[in-house]
mmCIF file of C-alpha atoms in Angstrom:
data_model
loop_
_atom_site.group_PDB
_atom_site.id
_atom_site.type_symbol
_atom_site.label_atom_id
_atom_site.label_comp_id
_atom_site.label_asym_id
_atom_site.label_seq_id
_atom_site.Cartn_x
_atom_site.Cartn_y
_atom_site.Cartn_z
ATOM 1 C CA ASP A 539 126.477 167.100 72.856
ATOM 2 C CA ALA A 540 124.384 164.684 70.820
ATOM 3 C CA LYS A 541 121.785 166.227 68.582
ATOM 4 C CA THR A 542 118.117 165.581 69.059
ATOM 5 C CA THR A 543 115.248 165.475 66.585
ATOM 6 C CA GLN A 544 111.710 166.381 67.600
ATOM 7 C CA PRO A 545 108.521 167.006 65.655
ATOM 8 C CA THR A 546 107.902 170.697 65.099
ATOM 9 C CA SER A 547 104.394 170.677 66.492
ATOM 10 C CA MET A 548 101.774 168.404 68.039
ATOM 11 C CA ASP A 549 98.194 168.684 69.207
ATOM 12 C CA CYS A 550 96.493 166.871 72.045
ATOM 13 C CA ALA A 551 93.007 166.962 73.514
ATOM 14 C CA GLU A 552 92.617 168.176 77.074
ATOM 15 C CA GLY A 553 92.499 165.291 79.517
ATOM 16 C CA ARG A 554 94.241 162.890 77.202
ATOM 17 C CA ALA A 555 97.846 161.720 77.458
ATOM 18 C CA ALA A 556 100.343 163.741 75.448
ATOM 19 C CA ASN A 557 103.222 161.655 74.089
ATOM 20 C CA LEU A 558 106.173 163.678 72.821
ATOM 21 C CA PRO A 559 108.864 161.747 70.940
ATOM 22 C CA CYS A 560 112.546 162.562 70.659
ATOM 23 C CA ASN A 561 115.286 160.894 68.630
ATOM 24 C CA HIS A 562 118.879 161.011 69.892
ATOM 25 C CA SER A 563 120.572 158.283 67.879
ATOM 26 C CA THR A 564 124.126 159.532 68.560
ATOM 27 C CA ILE A 565 123.779 159.695 72.341
ATOM 28 C CA SER A 566 126.823 158.504 74.234
ATOM 29 C CA GLY A 567 126.843 156.296 77.296
ATOM 30 C CA ASN A 568 127.302 159.049 79.845
ATOM 31 C CA GLU A 569 124.761 161.483 78.413
ATOM 32 C CA TYR A 570 121.478 162.016 80.152
ATOM 33 C CA VAL A 571 118.191 162.816 78.429
ATOM 34 C CA TYR A 572 116.508 165.970 79.743
ATOM 35 C CA TRP A 573 113.180 167.546 79.043
ATOM 36 C CA TYR A 574 112.406 171.196 79.586
ATOM 37 C CA ARG A 575 109.385 173.194 78.553
ATOM 38 C CA GLN A 576 108.846 176.864 77.910
ATOM 39 C CA ILE A 577 105.476 178.435 78.323
ATOM 40 C CA HIS A 578 104.974 181.606 76.321
ATOM 41 C CA SER A 579 106.953 184.588 77.663
ATOM 42 C CA GLN A 580 108.495 182.593 80.514
ATOM 43 C CA GLY A 581 111.902 181.029 81.100
ATOM 44 C CA PRO A 582 112.317 177.307 80.431
ATOM 45 C CA GLN A 583 111.192 174.937 83.174
ATOM 46 C CA TYR A 584 112.838 171.627 84.023
ATOM 47 C CA ILE A 585 110.500 168.646 83.713
ATOM 48 C CA ILE A 586 112.417 165.410 84.079
ATOM 49 C CA HIS A 587 115.639 163.625 83.184
ATOM 50 C CA GLY A 588 116.907 160.063 82.866
ATOM 51 C CA LEU A 589 119.885 157.958 81.870
ATOM 52 C CA LYS A 590 118.684 154.428 81.103
ATOM 53 C CA ASN A 591 115.655 153.604 83.175
ATOM 54 C CA ASN A 592 112.199 155.007 82.795
ATOM 55 C CA GLU A 593 111.498 157.852 85.186
ATOM 56 C CA THR A 594 108.342 159.363 86.635
ATOM 57 C CA ASN A 595 107.722 162.446 88.724
ATOM 58 C CA GLU A 596 104.746 164.610 89.564
ATOM 59 C CA MET A 597 104.838 166.300 86.177
ATOM 60 C CA ALA A 598 105.553 163.578 83.656
ATOM 61 C CA SER A 599 106.990 160.194 82.755
ATOM 62 C CA LEU A 600 110.062 159.594 80.634
ATOM 63 C CA ILE A 601 110.371 156.413 78.618
ATOM 64 C CA ILE A 602 113.829 155.687 77.182
ATOM 65 C CA THR A 603 114.268 152.868 74.692
ATOM 66 C CA GLU A 604 116.641 150.070 75.559
ATOM 67 C CA ASP A 605 119.195 151.203 72.963
ATOM 68 C CA ARG A 606 118.783 154.786 74.276
ATOM 69 C CA LYS A 607 118.429 156.148 70.763
ATOM 70 C CA SER A 608 115.013 157.620 71.414
ATOM 71 C CA SER A 609 112.723 158.633 74.231
ATOM 72 C CA THR A 610 109.153 159.731 74.866
ATOM 73 C CA LEU A 611 107.895 162.294 77.331
ATOM 74 C CA ILE A 612 104.413 161.496 78.574
ATOM 75 C CA LEU A 613 102.089 164.037 80.158
ATOM 76 C CA PRO A 614 99.413 161.674 81.507
ATOM 77 C CA HIS A 615 96.445 164.031 81.696
ATOM 78 C CA ALA A 616 97.177 167.106 79.643
ATOM 79 C CA THR A 617 95.614 170.419 80.648
ATOM 80 C CA LEU A 618 95.429 173.717 78.813
ATOM 81 C CA ARG A 619 98.313 174.951 80.979
ATOM 82 C CA ASP A 620 100.552 172.323 79.394
ATOM 83 C CA THR A 621 100.505 174.239 76.112
ATOM 84 C CA ALA A 622 104.173 175.099 75.609
ATOM 85 C CA VAL A 623 107.331 174.377 73.603
ATOM 86 C CA TYR A 624 108.941 171.165 74.845
ATOM 87 C CA TYR A 625 112.683 170.690 74.462
ATOM 88 C CA CYS A 626 114.500 167.362 74.508
ATOM 89 C CA ILE A 627 118.197 167.778 75.386
ATOM 90 C CA VAL A 628 121.064 165.349 75.932
ATOM 91 C CA ARG A 629 124.042 166.359 78.030
ATOM 92 C CA VAL A 630 126.571 165.309 80.617
ATOM 93 C CA GLY A 631 126.420 166.557 84.173
ATOM 94 C CA ALA A 632 126.400 170.289 84.802
ATOM 95 C CA GLN A 633 127.214 171.326 81.266
ATOM 96 C CA LYS A 634 125.356 173.981 79.413
ATOM 97 C CA LEU A 635 122.010 173.103 77.907
ATOM 98 C CA VAL A 636 121.932 172.970 74.108
ATOM 99 C CA PHE A 637 118.379 173.668 73.005
ATOM 100 C CA GLY A 638 117.019 172.709 69.607
ATOM 101 C CA GLN A 639 113.796 173.970 68.086
ATOM 102 C CA GLY A 640 111.627 171.858 70.348
ATOM 103 C CA THR A 641 108.047 170.662 69.843
ATOM 104 C CA ARG A 642 105.246 173.170 70.095
ATOM 105 C CA LEU A 643 102.516 171.277 71.958
ATOM 106 C CA THR A 644 98.998 172.675 71.819
ATOM 107 C CA ILE A 645 96.388 171.298 74.177
ATOM 108 C CA ASN A 646 92.898 171.738 72.751
ATOM 109 C CA PRO A 647 89.735 171.995 74.879
ATOM 110 C CA ASP B 860 113.380 180.811 98.099
ATOM 111 C CA THR B 861 111.972 183.189 95.541
ATOM 112 C CA GLY B 862 113.559 181.706 92.447
ATOM 113 C CA VAL B 863 115.864 183.328 89.925
ATOM 114 C CA SER B 864 115.147 187.002 89.382
ATOM 115 C CA GLN B 865 116.239 189.251 86.547
ATOM 116 C CA ASP B 866 116.201 192.992 86.219
ATOM 117 C CA PRO B 867 114.990 194.781 84.203
ATOM 118 C CA ARG B 868 112.286 192.669 82.599
ATOM 119 C CA HIS B 869 112.205 194.881 79.531
ATOM 120 C CA LYS B 870 114.752 197.271 78.081
ATOM 121 C CA ILE B 871 114.438 199.463 75.018
ATOM 122 C CA THR B 872 117.603 201.187 73.906
ATOM 123 C CA LYS B 873 118.949 202.976 70.890
ATOM 124 C CA ARG B 874 121.636 201.452 68.740
ATOM 125 C CA GLY B 875 125.083 202.287 70.043
ATOM 126 C CA GLN B 876 124.070 202.574 73.681
ATOM 127 C CA ASN B 877 125.377 200.339 76.450
ATOM 128 C CA VAL B 878 123.026 198.204 78.528
ATOM 129 C CA THR B 879 123.507 196.123 81.663
ATOM 130 C CA PHE B 880 121.293 193.334 82.938
ATOM 131 C CA ARG B 881 121.311 191.809 86.392
ATOM 132 C CA CYS B 882 120.564 188.256 87.499
ATOM 133 C CA ASP B 883 120.052 187.141 91.077
ATOM 134 C CA PRO B 884 120.268 183.341 91.296
ATOM 135 C CA ILE B 885 118.622 181.140 93.852
ATOM 136 C CA SER B 886 120.572 181.630 97.064
ATOM 137 C CA GLU B 887 123.451 179.208 97.537
ATOM 138 C CA HIS B 888 123.372 178.125 93.892
ATOM 139 C CA ASN B 889 127.014 178.160 92.855
ATOM 140 C CA ARG B 890 126.457 177.762 89.109
ATOM 141 C CA LEU B 891 125.038 180.544 86.974
ATOM 142 C CA TYR B 892 124.327 180.500 83.240
ATOM 143 C CA TRP B 893 123.388 183.135 80.682
ATOM 144 C CA TYR B 894 121.438 182.271 77.539
ATOM 145 C CA ARG B 895 120.036 184.345 74.686
ATOM 146 C CA GLN B 896 116.821 183.576 72.863
ATOM 147 C CA THR B 897 115.632 185.155 69.637
ATOM 148 C CA LEU B 898 112.087 184.923 68.342
ATOM 149 C CA GLY B 899 111.073 181.415 67.346
ATOM 150 C CA GLN B 900 114.358 179.831 68.398
ATOM 151 C CA GLY B 901 115.427 177.856 71.430
ATOM 152 C CA PRO B 902 117.731 179.516 73.969
ATOM 153 C CA GLU B 903 121.434 179.660 73.065
ATOM 154 C CA PHE B 904 124.177 179.376 75.656
ATOM 155 C CA LEU B 905 126.319 182.450 76.239
ATOM 156 C CA THR B 906 128.433 181.891 79.332
ATOM 157 C CA TYR B 907 128.676 179.977 82.607
ATOM 158 C CA PHE B 908 130.052 180.747 86.076
ATOM 159 C CA GLN B 909 130.931 178.464 88.910
ATOM 160 C CA ASN B 910 131.075 180.721 91.943
ATOM 161 C CA GLU B 911 132.911 183.828 90.725
ATOM 162 C CA ALA B 912 134.912 182.044 88.019
ATOM 163 C CA GLN B 913 133.734 182.332 84.426
ATOM 164 C CA LEU B 914 134.414 178.828 83.138
ATOM 165 C CA GLU B 915 133.012 178.858 79.630
ATOM 166 C CA LYS B 916 132.094 181.436 77.019
ATOM 167 C CA SER B 917 130.305 180.833 73.754
ATOM 168 C CA ARG B 918 131.680 182.237 70.536
ATOM 169 C CA LEU B 919 128.369 184.103 70.443
ATOM 170 C CA LEU B 920 129.778 186.288 73.202
ATOM 171 C CA SER B 921 131.547 188.890 71.115
ATOM 172 C CA ASP B 922 133.961 191.477 72.475
ATOM 173 C CA ARG B 923 131.014 193.784 73.065
ATOM 174 C CA PHE B 924 129.604 191.429 75.662
ATOM 175 C CA SER B 925 130.994 191.020 79.155
ATOM 176 C CA ALA B 926 129.670 189.122 82.131
ATOM 177 C CA GLU B 927 130.712 189.214 85.749
ATOM 178 C CA ARG B 928 129.770 187.489 88.939
ATOM 179 C CA PRO B 929 131.540 189.279 91.778
ATOM 180 C CA LYS B 930 131.691 187.324 95.024
ATOM 181 C CA GLY B 931 129.858 184.447 93.403
ATOM 182 C CA SER B 932 126.425 185.895 94.044
ATOM 183 C CA PHE B 933 124.504 188.009 91.520
ATOM 184 C CA SER B 934 125.724 188.385 87.950
ATOM 185 C CA THR B 935 125.661 191.172 85.409
ATOM 186 C CA LEU B 936 125.697 190.971 81.628
ATOM 187 C CA GLU B 937 126.777 194.129 79.813
ATOM 188 C CA ILE B 938 126.419 194.791 76.122
ATOM 189 C CA GLN B 939 128.410 197.710 74.748
ATOM 190 C CA ARG B 940 127.565 199.588 71.567
ATOM 191 C CA THR B 941 124.332 197.692 71.077
ATOM 192 C CA GLU B 942 123.270 196.616 67.592
ATOM 193 C CA GLN B 943 119.827 195.736 66.293
ATOM 194 C CA GLY B 944 120.916 192.107 66.122
ATOM 195 C CA ASP B 945 121.297 192.123 69.898
ATOM 196 C CA SER B 946 117.513 192.339 70.253
ATOM 197 C CA ALA B 947 116.539 189.160 72.078
ATOM 198 C CA MET B 948 115.439 187.684 75.382
ATOM 199 C CA TYR B 949 118.356 187.262 77.764
ATOM 200 C CA LEU B 950 117.811 184.405 80.182
ATOM 201 C CA CYS B 951 119.670 183.593 83.366
ATOM 202 C CA ALA B 952 119.650 180.201 85.068
ATOM 203 C CA SER B 953 121.245 178.779 88.183
ATOM 204 C CA SER B 954 121.935 175.380 89.656
ATOM 205 C CA SER B 955 123.581 173.997 92.754
ATOM 206 C CA ALA B 956 126.112 171.261 93.350
ATOM 207 C CA GLY B 957 123.309 169.196 94.824
ATOM 208 C CA THR B 958 120.955 169.605 91.869
ATOM 209 C CA ILE B 959 123.314 169.934 88.933
ATOM 210 C CA TYR B 960 120.836 168.222 86.689
ATOM 211 C CA GLU B 961 118.265 170.971 87.007
ATOM 212 C CA GLN B 962 118.769 174.500 85.866
ATOM 213 C CA TYR B 963 116.293 176.987 87.240
ATOM 214 C CA PHE B 964 115.559 179.813 84.839
ATOM 215 C CA GLY B 965 114.548 183.370 85.528
ATOM 216 C CA PRO B 966 111.826 185.213 83.589
ATOM 217 C CA GLY B 967 114.341 186.848 81.265
ATOM 218 C CA THR B 968 115.140 190.391 80.168
ATOM 219 C CA ARG B 969 113.702 191.353 76.803
ATOM 220 C CA LEU B 970 116.014 193.747 74.978
ATOM 221 C CA THR B 971 114.837 195.796 72.028
ATOM 222 C CA VAL B 972 117.424 197.823 70.147
ATOM 223 C CA THR B 973 115.927 200.528 67.932
#
């Protein structure tokens, strides 16, 4: 699995958009980009995934650059409940998830 | 659908004892994963089942660890002769053939070895 690089921590004001970057410069053509988050003392939660095109669901938007070497997860209107560790993962199909250190996102009131 | 459940949620044991954890996946999910998470780190993959077949094991899964999934339903993870280094959160996840891209995680079992 390709490795990913994420900032260790980020802060965002409540109500503003939170933009979480991820670098995956060695991603291969058949690897998807996934985002999971883990709220304190809970199991990880799937957020969104994509291959080439930008994706949006009820939780977030995923913007993947044209060369697929980086992506950005966007939480459009962050709330205090979005405070969590966010993991960017690249993988093929049903394989195991390989988690890195993730980004600790803190939403401030 | 009540989600993935794990039992117990917390376990304190003395070094050298055996412990067993149970995971009940979402019904009809044929894939089941075990991960381990230590403080401040992301989860690490341990093993993976498709139905009752154990298809992959991490090198983290030493001889003291064994996992089963009889009849392709619930799964158990046993640790024999526990060591202090086994203290961690043990997470179970499941996915189905129709939603292979999403893994649904349980709340985890927190193991403390004293």
